[in-house]
CSV table of C-alpha atoms and ligand atoms in Angstrom, one decimal:
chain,number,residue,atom,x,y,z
A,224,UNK,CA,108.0,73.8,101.9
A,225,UNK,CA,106.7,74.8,105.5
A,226,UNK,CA,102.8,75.3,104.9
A,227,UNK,CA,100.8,77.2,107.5
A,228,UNK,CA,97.5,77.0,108.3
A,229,UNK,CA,96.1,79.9,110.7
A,230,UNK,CA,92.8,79.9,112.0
A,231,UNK,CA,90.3,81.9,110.4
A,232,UNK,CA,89.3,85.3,112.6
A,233,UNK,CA,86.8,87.4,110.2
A,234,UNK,CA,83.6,87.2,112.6
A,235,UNK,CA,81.7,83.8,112.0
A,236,UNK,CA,83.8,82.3,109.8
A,237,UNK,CA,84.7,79.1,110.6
A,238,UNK,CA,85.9,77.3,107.3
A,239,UNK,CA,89.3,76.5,107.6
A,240,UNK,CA,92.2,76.3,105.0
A,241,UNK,CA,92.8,72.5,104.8
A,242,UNK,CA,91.1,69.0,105.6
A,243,UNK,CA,93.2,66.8,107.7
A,244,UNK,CA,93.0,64.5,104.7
A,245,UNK,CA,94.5,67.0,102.5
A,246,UNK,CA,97.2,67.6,105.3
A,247,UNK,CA,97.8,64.5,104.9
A,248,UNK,CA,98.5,64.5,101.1
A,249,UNK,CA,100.6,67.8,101.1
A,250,UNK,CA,102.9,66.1,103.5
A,251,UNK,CA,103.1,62.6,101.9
A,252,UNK,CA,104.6,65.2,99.1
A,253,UNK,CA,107.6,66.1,101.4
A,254,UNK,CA,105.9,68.9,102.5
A,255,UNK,CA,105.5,70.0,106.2
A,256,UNK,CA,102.2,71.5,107.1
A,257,UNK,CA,101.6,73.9,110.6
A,258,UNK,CA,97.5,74.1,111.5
A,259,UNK,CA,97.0,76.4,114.2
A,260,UNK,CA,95.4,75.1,117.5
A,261,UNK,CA,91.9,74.5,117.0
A,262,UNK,CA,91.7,76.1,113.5
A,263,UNK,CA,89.2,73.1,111.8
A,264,UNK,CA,86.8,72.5,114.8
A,265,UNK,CA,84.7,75.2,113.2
A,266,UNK,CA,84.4,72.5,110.6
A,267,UNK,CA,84.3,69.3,112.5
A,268,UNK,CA,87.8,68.3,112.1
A,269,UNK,CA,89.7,68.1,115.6
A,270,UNK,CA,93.3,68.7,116.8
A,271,UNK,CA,93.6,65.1,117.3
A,272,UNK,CA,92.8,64.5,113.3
A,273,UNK,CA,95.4,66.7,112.0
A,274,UNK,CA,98.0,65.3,114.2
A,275,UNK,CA,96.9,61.4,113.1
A,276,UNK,CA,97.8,62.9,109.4
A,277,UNK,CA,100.9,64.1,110.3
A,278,UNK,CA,100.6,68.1,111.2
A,279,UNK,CA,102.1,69.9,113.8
A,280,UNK,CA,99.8,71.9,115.8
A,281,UNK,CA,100.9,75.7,116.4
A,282,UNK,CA,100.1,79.1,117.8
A,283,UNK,CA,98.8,81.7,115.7
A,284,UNK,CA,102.2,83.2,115.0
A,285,UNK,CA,103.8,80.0,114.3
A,286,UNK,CA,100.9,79.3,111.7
A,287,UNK,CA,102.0,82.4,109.8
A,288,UNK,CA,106.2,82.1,110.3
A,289,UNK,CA,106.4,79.8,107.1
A,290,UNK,CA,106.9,79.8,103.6
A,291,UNK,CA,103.4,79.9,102.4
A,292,UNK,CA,100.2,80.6,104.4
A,293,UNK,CA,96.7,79.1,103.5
A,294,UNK,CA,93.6,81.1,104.4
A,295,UNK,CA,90.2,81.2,103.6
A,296,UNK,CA,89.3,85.3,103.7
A,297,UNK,CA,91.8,87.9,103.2
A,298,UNK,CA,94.0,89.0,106.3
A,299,UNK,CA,92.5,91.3,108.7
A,300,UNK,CA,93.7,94.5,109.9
A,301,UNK,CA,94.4,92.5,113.3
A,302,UNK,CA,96.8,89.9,111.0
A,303,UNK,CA,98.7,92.4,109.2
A,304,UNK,CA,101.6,92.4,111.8
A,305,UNK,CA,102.2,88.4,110.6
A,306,UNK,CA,102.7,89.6,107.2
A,307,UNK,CA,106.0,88.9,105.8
A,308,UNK,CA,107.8,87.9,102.5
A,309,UNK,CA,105.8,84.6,102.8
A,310,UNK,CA,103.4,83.7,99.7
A,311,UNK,CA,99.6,83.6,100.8
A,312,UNK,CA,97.4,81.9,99.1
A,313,UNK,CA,93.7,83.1,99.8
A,314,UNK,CA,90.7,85.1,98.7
A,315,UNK,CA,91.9,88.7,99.0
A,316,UNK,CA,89.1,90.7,96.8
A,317,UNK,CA,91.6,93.3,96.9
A,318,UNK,CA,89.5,95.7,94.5
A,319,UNK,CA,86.4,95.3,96.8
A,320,UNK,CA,88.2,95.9,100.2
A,321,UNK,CA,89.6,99.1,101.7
A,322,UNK,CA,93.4,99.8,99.7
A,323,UNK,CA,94.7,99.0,103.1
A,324,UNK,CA,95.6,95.8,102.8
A,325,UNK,CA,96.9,95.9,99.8
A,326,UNK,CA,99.2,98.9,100.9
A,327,UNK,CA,100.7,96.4,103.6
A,328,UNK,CA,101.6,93.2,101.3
A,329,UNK,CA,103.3,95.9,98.9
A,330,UNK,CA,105.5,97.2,102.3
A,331,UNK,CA,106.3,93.9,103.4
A,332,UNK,CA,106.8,92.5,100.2
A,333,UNK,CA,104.2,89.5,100.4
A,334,UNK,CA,103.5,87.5,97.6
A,335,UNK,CA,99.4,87.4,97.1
A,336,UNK,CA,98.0,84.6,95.1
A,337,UNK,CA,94.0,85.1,95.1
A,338,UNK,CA,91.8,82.4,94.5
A,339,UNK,CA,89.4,84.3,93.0
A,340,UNK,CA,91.3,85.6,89.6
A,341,UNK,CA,93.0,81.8,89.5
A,342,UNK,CA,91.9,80.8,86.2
A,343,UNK,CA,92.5,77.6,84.7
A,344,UNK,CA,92.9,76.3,81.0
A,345,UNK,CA,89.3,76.5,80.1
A,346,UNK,CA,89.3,80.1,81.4
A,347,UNK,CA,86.7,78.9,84.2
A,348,UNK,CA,87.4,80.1,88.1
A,349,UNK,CA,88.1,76.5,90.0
A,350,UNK,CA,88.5,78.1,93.3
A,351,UNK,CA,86.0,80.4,93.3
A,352,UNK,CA,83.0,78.5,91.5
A,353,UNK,CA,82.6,76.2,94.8
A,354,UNK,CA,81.7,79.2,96.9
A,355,UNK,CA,80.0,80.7,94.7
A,356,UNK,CA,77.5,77.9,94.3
A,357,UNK,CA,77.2,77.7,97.9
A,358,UNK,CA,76.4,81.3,98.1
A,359,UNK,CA,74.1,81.3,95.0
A,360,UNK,CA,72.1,78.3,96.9
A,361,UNK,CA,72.0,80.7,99.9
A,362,UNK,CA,70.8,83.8,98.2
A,363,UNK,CA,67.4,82.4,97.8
A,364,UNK,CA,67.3,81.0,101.0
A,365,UNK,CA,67.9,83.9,103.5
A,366,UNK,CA,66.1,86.3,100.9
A,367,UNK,CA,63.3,84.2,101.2
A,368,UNK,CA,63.4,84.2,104.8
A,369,UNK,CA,64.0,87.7,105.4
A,370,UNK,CA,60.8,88.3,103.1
A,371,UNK,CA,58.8,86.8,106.1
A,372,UNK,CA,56.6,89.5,108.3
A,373,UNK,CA,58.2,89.0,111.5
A,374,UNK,CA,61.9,90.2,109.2
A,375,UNK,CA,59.7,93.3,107.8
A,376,UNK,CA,59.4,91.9,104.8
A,377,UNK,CA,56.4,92.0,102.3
A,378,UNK,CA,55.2,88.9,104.0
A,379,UNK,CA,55.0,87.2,100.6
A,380,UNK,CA,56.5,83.0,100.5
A,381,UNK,CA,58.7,82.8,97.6
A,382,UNK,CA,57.3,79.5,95.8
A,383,UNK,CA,53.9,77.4,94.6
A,384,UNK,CA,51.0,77.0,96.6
A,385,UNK,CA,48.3,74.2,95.3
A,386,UNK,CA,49.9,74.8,91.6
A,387,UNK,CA,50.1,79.2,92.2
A,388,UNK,CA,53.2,80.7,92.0
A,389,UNK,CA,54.2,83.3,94.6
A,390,UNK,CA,57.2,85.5,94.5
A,391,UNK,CA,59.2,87.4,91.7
A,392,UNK,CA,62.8,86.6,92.0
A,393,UNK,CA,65.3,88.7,89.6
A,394,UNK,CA,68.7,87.9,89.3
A,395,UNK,CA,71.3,90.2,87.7
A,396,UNK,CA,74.3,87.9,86.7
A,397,UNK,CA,74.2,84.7,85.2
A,398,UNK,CA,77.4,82.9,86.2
A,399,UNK,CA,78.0,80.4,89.1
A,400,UNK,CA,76.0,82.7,91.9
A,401,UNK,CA,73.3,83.3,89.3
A,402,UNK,CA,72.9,79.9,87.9
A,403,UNK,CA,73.0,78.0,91.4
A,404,UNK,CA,70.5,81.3,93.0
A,405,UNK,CA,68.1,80.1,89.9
A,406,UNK,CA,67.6,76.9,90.6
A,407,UNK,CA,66.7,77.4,94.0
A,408,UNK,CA,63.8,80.0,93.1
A,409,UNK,CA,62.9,77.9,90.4
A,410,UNK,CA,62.5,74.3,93.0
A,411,UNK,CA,60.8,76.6,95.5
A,412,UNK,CA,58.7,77.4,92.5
A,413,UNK,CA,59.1,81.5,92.0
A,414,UNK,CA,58.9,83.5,88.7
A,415,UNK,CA,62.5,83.8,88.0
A,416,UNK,CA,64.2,86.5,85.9
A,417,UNK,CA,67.8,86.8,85.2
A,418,UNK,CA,69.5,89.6,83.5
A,419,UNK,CA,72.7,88.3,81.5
A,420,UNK,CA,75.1,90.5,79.0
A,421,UNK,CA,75.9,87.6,76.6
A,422,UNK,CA,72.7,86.6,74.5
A,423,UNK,CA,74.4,83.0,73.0
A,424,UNK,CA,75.6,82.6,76.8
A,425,UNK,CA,71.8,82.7,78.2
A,426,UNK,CA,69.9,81.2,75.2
A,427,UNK,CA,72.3,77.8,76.3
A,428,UNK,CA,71.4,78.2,79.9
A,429,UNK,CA,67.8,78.3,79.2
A,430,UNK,CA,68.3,75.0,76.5
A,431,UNK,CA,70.1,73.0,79.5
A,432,UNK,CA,70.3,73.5,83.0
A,433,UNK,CA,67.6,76.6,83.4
A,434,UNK,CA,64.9,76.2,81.1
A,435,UNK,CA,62.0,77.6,83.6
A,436,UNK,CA,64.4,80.7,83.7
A,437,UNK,CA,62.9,84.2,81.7
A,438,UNK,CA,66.1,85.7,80.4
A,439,UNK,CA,66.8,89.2,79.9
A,440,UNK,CA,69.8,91.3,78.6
A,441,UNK,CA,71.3,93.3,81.1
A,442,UNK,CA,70.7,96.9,80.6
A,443,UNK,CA,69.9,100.3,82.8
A,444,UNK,CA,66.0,100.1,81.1
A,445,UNK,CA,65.4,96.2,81.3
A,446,UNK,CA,66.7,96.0,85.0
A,447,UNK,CA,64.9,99.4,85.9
A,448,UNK,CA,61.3,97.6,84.6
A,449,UNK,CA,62.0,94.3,86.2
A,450,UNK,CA,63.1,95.2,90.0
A,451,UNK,CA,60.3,97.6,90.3
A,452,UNK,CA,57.9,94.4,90.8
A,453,UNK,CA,60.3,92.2,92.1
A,454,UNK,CA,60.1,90.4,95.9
A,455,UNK,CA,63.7,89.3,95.4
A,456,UNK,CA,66.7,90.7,93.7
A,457,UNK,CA,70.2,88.8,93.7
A,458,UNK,CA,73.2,90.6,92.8
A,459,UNK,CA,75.4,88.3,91.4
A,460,UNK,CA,78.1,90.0,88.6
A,461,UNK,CA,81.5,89.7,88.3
A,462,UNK,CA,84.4,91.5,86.6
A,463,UNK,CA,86.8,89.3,86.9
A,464,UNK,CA,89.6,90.6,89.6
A,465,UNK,CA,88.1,94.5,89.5
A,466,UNK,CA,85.5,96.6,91.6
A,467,UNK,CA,81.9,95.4,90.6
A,468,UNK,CA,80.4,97.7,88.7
A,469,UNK,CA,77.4,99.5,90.1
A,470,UNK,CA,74.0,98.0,88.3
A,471,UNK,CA,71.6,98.8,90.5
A,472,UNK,CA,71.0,102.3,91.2
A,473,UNK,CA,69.8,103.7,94.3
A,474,UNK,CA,66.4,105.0,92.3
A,475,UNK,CA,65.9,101.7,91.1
A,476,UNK,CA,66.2,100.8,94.9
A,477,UNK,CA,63.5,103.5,95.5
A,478,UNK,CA,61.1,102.3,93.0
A,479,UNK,CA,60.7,98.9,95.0
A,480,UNK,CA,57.9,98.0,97.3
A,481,UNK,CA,58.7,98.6,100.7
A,482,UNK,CA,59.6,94.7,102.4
A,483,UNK,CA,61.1,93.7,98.9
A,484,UNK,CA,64.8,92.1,99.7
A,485,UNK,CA,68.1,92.2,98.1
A,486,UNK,CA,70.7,90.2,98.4
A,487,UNK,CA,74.0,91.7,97.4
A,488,UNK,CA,76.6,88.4,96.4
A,489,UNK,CA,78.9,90.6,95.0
A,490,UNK,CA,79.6,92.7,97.7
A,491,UNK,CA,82.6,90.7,98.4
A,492,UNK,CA,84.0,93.1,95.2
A,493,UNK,CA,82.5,96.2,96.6
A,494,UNK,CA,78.7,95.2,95.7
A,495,UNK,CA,76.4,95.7,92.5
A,496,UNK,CA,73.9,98.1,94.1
A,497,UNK,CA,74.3,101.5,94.8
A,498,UNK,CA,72.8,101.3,98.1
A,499,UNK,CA,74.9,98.0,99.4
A,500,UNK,CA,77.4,98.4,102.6
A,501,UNK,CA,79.0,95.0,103.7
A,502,UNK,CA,77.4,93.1,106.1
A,503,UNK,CA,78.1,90.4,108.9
A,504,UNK,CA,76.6,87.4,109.7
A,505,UNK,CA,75.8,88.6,113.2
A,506,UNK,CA,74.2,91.8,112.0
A,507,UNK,CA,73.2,90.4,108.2
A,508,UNK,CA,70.7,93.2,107.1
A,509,UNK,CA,70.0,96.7,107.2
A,510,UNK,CA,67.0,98.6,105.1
A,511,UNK,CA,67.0,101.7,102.9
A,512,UNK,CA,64.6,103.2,101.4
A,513,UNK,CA,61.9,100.5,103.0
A,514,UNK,CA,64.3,97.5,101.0
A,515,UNK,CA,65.8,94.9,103.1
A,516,UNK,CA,69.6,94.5,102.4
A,517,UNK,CA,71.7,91.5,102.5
A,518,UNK,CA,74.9,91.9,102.1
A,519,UNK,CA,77.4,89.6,104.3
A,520,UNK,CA,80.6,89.2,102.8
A,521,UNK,CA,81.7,85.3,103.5
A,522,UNK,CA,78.2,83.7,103.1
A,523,UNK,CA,79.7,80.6,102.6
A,524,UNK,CA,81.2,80.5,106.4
A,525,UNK,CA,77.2,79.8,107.0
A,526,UNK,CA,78.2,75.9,106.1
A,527,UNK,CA,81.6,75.5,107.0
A,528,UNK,CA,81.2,71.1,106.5
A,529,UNK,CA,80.0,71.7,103.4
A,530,UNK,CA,82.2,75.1,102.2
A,531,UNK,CA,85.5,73.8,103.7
A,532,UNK,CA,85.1,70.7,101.7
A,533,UNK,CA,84.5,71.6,98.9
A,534,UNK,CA,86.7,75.0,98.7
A,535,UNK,CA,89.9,72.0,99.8
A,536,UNK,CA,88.7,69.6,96.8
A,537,UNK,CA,89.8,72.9,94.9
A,538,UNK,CA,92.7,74.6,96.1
A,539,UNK,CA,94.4,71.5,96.8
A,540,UNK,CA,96.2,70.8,93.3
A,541,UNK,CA,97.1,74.4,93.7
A,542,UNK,CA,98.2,74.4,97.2
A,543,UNK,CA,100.7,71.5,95.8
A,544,UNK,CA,101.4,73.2,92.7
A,545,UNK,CA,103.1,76.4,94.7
A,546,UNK,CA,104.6,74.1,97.4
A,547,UNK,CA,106.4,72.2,94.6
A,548,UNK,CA,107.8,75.3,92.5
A,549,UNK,CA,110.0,77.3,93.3
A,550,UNK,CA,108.6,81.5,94.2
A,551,UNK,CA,110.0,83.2,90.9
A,552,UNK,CA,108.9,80.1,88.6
A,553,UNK,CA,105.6,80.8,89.8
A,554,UNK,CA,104.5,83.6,87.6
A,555,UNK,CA,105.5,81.3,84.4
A,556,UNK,CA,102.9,78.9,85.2
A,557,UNK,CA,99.6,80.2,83.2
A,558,UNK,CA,96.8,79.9,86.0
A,559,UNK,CA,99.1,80.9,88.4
A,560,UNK,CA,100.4,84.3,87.2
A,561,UNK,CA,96.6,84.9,86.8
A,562,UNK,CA,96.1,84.7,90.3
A,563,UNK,CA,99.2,86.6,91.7
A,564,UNK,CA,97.9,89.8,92.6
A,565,UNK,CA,101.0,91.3,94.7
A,566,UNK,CA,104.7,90.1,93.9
A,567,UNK,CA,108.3,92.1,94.6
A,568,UNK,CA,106.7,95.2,96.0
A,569,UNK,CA,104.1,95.5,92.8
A,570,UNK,CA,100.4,95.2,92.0
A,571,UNK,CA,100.6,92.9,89.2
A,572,UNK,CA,96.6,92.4,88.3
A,573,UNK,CA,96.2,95.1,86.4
A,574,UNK,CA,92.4,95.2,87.3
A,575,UNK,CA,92.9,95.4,91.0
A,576,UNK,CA,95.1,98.4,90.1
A,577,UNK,CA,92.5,99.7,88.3
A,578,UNK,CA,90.4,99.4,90.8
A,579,UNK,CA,92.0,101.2,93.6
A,580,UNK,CA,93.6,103.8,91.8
A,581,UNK,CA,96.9,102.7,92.4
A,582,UNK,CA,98.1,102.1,88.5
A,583,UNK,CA,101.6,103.8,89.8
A,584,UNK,CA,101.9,100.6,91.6
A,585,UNK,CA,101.0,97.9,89.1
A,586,UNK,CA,103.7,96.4,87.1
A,587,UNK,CA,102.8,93.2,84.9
A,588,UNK,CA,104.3,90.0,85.9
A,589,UNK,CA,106.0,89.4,82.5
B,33,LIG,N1,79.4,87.3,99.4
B,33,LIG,C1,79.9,86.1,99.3
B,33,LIG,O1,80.1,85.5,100.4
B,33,LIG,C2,80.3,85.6,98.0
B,33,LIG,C3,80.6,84.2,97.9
B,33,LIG,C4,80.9,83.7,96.6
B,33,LIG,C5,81.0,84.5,95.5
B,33,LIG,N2,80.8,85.8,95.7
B,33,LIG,C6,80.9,86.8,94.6
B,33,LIG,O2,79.8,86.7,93.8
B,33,LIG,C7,80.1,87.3,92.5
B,33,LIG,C8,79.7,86.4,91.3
B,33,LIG,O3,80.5,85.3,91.3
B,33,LIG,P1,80.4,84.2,90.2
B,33,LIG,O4,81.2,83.0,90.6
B,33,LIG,O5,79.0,83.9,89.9
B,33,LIG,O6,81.1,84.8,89.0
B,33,LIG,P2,80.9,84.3,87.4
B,33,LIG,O7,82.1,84.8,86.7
B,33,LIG,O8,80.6,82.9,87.4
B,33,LIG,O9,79.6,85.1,87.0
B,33,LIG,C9,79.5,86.5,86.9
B,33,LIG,C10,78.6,86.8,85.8
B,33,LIG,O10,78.3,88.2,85.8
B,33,LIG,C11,78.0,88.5,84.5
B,33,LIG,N3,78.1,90.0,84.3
B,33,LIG,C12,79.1,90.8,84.2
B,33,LIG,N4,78.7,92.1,84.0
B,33,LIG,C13,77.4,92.0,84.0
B,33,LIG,C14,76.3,93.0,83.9
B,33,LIG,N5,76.6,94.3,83.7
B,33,LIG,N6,75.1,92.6,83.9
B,33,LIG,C15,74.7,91.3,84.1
B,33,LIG,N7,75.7,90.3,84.2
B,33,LIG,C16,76.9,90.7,84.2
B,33,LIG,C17,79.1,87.8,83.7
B,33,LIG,O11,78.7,87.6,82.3
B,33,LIG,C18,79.1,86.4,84.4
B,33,LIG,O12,78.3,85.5,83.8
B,33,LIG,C19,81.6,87.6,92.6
B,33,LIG,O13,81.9,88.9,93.0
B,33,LIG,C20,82.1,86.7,93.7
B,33,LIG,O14,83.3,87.1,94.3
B,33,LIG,C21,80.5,86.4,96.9
């Protein structure tokens, strides 16, 4: 199969779809894999390194004439015109973007496999979990650093000082984004509250991997009484393939202190606060109602070495998987079909049509 590998465009992003050493693998396979001129740099891997594993080096449009493209973010409005019958494997987060996009792979008949709805056997997220521990590490980090003074924030340092503890950090979601946003609070040494919906899930958490962790069941009352005191709040829920569900009200917004942050992970799925809007890495924040907002869509992009390398150690099985099938086999493969969103002119995650109101276009697989 012809594999493409376009460069990424959304603004700062500069992961790319494919190592040179994963290149490398996919074409030992019998595969043939296109990378667009200068499309790893971004992550420190050159032209010159693709070639040496056997890729062919393209333009933009040659990168997307091919069986099946890999991408990191979902195609821009500027891409759209290179959308064909191919397959694309990518994030797409159609539920949280504008219907757009999704309109166009229905007209052109794409097929859209999303890495974020993959599931494997275990019913885990493979693809996804990588960047969402990177962006869980990063939540702390930049709402930490836009708590400073000279970010209007409250001024206060999230962690201990000669054995005090500074900073409340609450956390609403206690998956991958929560678990890995945790830890970081709780090294830096902040009071750390995390609002979960499964009681046996969090009692577990707190037993292994989070045990300095206050857990709290997720709920309009509990959430309302923790943010009000909070420096920090990370919004980090997911339903799986639909629009997040809004958590955090724009009165529980207004009961914070003025210079308290929040960090909106989810915003990637439309956001879990009320008062979130997406934001860029060159414009990151914005404040309502005296609360700084976070809400940058790729946060992983920040670390492209790191994010690149570990989003490849992922999708590659996958990437081979798809190149080796044939396109109508696909959807009988069981992590697969939970990852095709778009196929034959059709929504076929019925949460994604859910979530744009389009259930006159959703048709299941089998
Ligand atoms: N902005 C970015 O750059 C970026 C990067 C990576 C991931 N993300 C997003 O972060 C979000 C979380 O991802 P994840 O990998 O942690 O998902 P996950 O499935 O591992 O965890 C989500 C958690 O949310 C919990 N949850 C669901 N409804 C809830 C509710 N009402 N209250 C409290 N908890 C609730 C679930 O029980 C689950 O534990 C996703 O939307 C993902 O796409 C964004």
């Amino acid at each position: 199969m012809k594999i493409g590998i376009p460069k990424e465009t959304k603004e700062k992003e500069s992961r790319v779809a494919i190592t040179p050493e994963g290149a490398k693998y996919l074409i030992q396979k019998g595969h043939s894999v296109l990378v667009e001129i200068d499309a790893g740099l971004g992550s420190g891997f050159s032209n010159e390194q693709y070639e040496q594993a056997g890729a062919k080096l393209v333009s933009t449009a040659s990168a997307w004439a091919v069986d099946m493209v890999v991408k990191v973010k979902e195609p821009l409005e500027s891409e759209y015109r290179y959308l064909d019958s191919q397959i694309v494997f990518t994030f797409f987060h159609l539920a949280g973007v504008s219907p757009e996009l999704t309109l166009e792979l229905l007209r052109k008949g794409t097929t859209a496999i999303a890495y974020e709805t993959l599931e494997d056997e275990q019913g885990r997220l493979p693809i996804l979990a990588p960047m969402s521990a990177v962006a869980g590490n990063m939540a702390t980090l930049m709402g930490s650093y836009y708590l400073a003074k000279f970010n209007q924030g409250k001024g206060i340092q999230l962690g201990k000082v000669l054995g005090r503890r500074f900073g409340k950090v609450v956390i609403i979601g206690d998956g991958v984004v929560g678990q890995h946003a945790a830890q970081v609070a709780c090294a830096m040494g902040a009071d750390v509250f995390v609002a979960g919906i499964d009681l046996d899930a969090m009692h577990k958490l707190k037993m292994t991997i989070l045990p300095e962790v206050n857990f709290f069941l997720s709920n309009k009352e509990n959430i309302g009484k923790h943010i009000i005191d909070a420096d920090l709040v990370v919004g980090a829920v997911l339903c799986r393939g639909a629009k997040a569900p809004k958590i955090i009200s724009e009165d529980m917004i207004k009961s914070m202190a003025e210079g308290s942050v929040v960090v909106d992970v989810s915003i990637d799925q439309g956001g879990c606060i009320e008062t979130s809007r997406p934001t860029t890495h060159s414009d990151p924040v914005f404040i309502k109602h005296g609360v700084i907002h976070y809400c940058v869509t790729n946060m992983p992009g920040a670390y492209p070495r790191t994010s690149t390398i570990a989003l490849v150690d992922a999708t590659l099985p996958y990437i081979a998987k798809i190149a080796d099938a044939e396109r109508s086999s696909l959807k009988f493969d069981n992590e697969l079909a939970k990852a095709i969103n778009v196929f034959d002119g059709k929504i076929t995650c019925k949460a994604v049509a859910e979530g744009l109101e389009m259930m006159d276009q959703y048709q299941p697989l089998n």
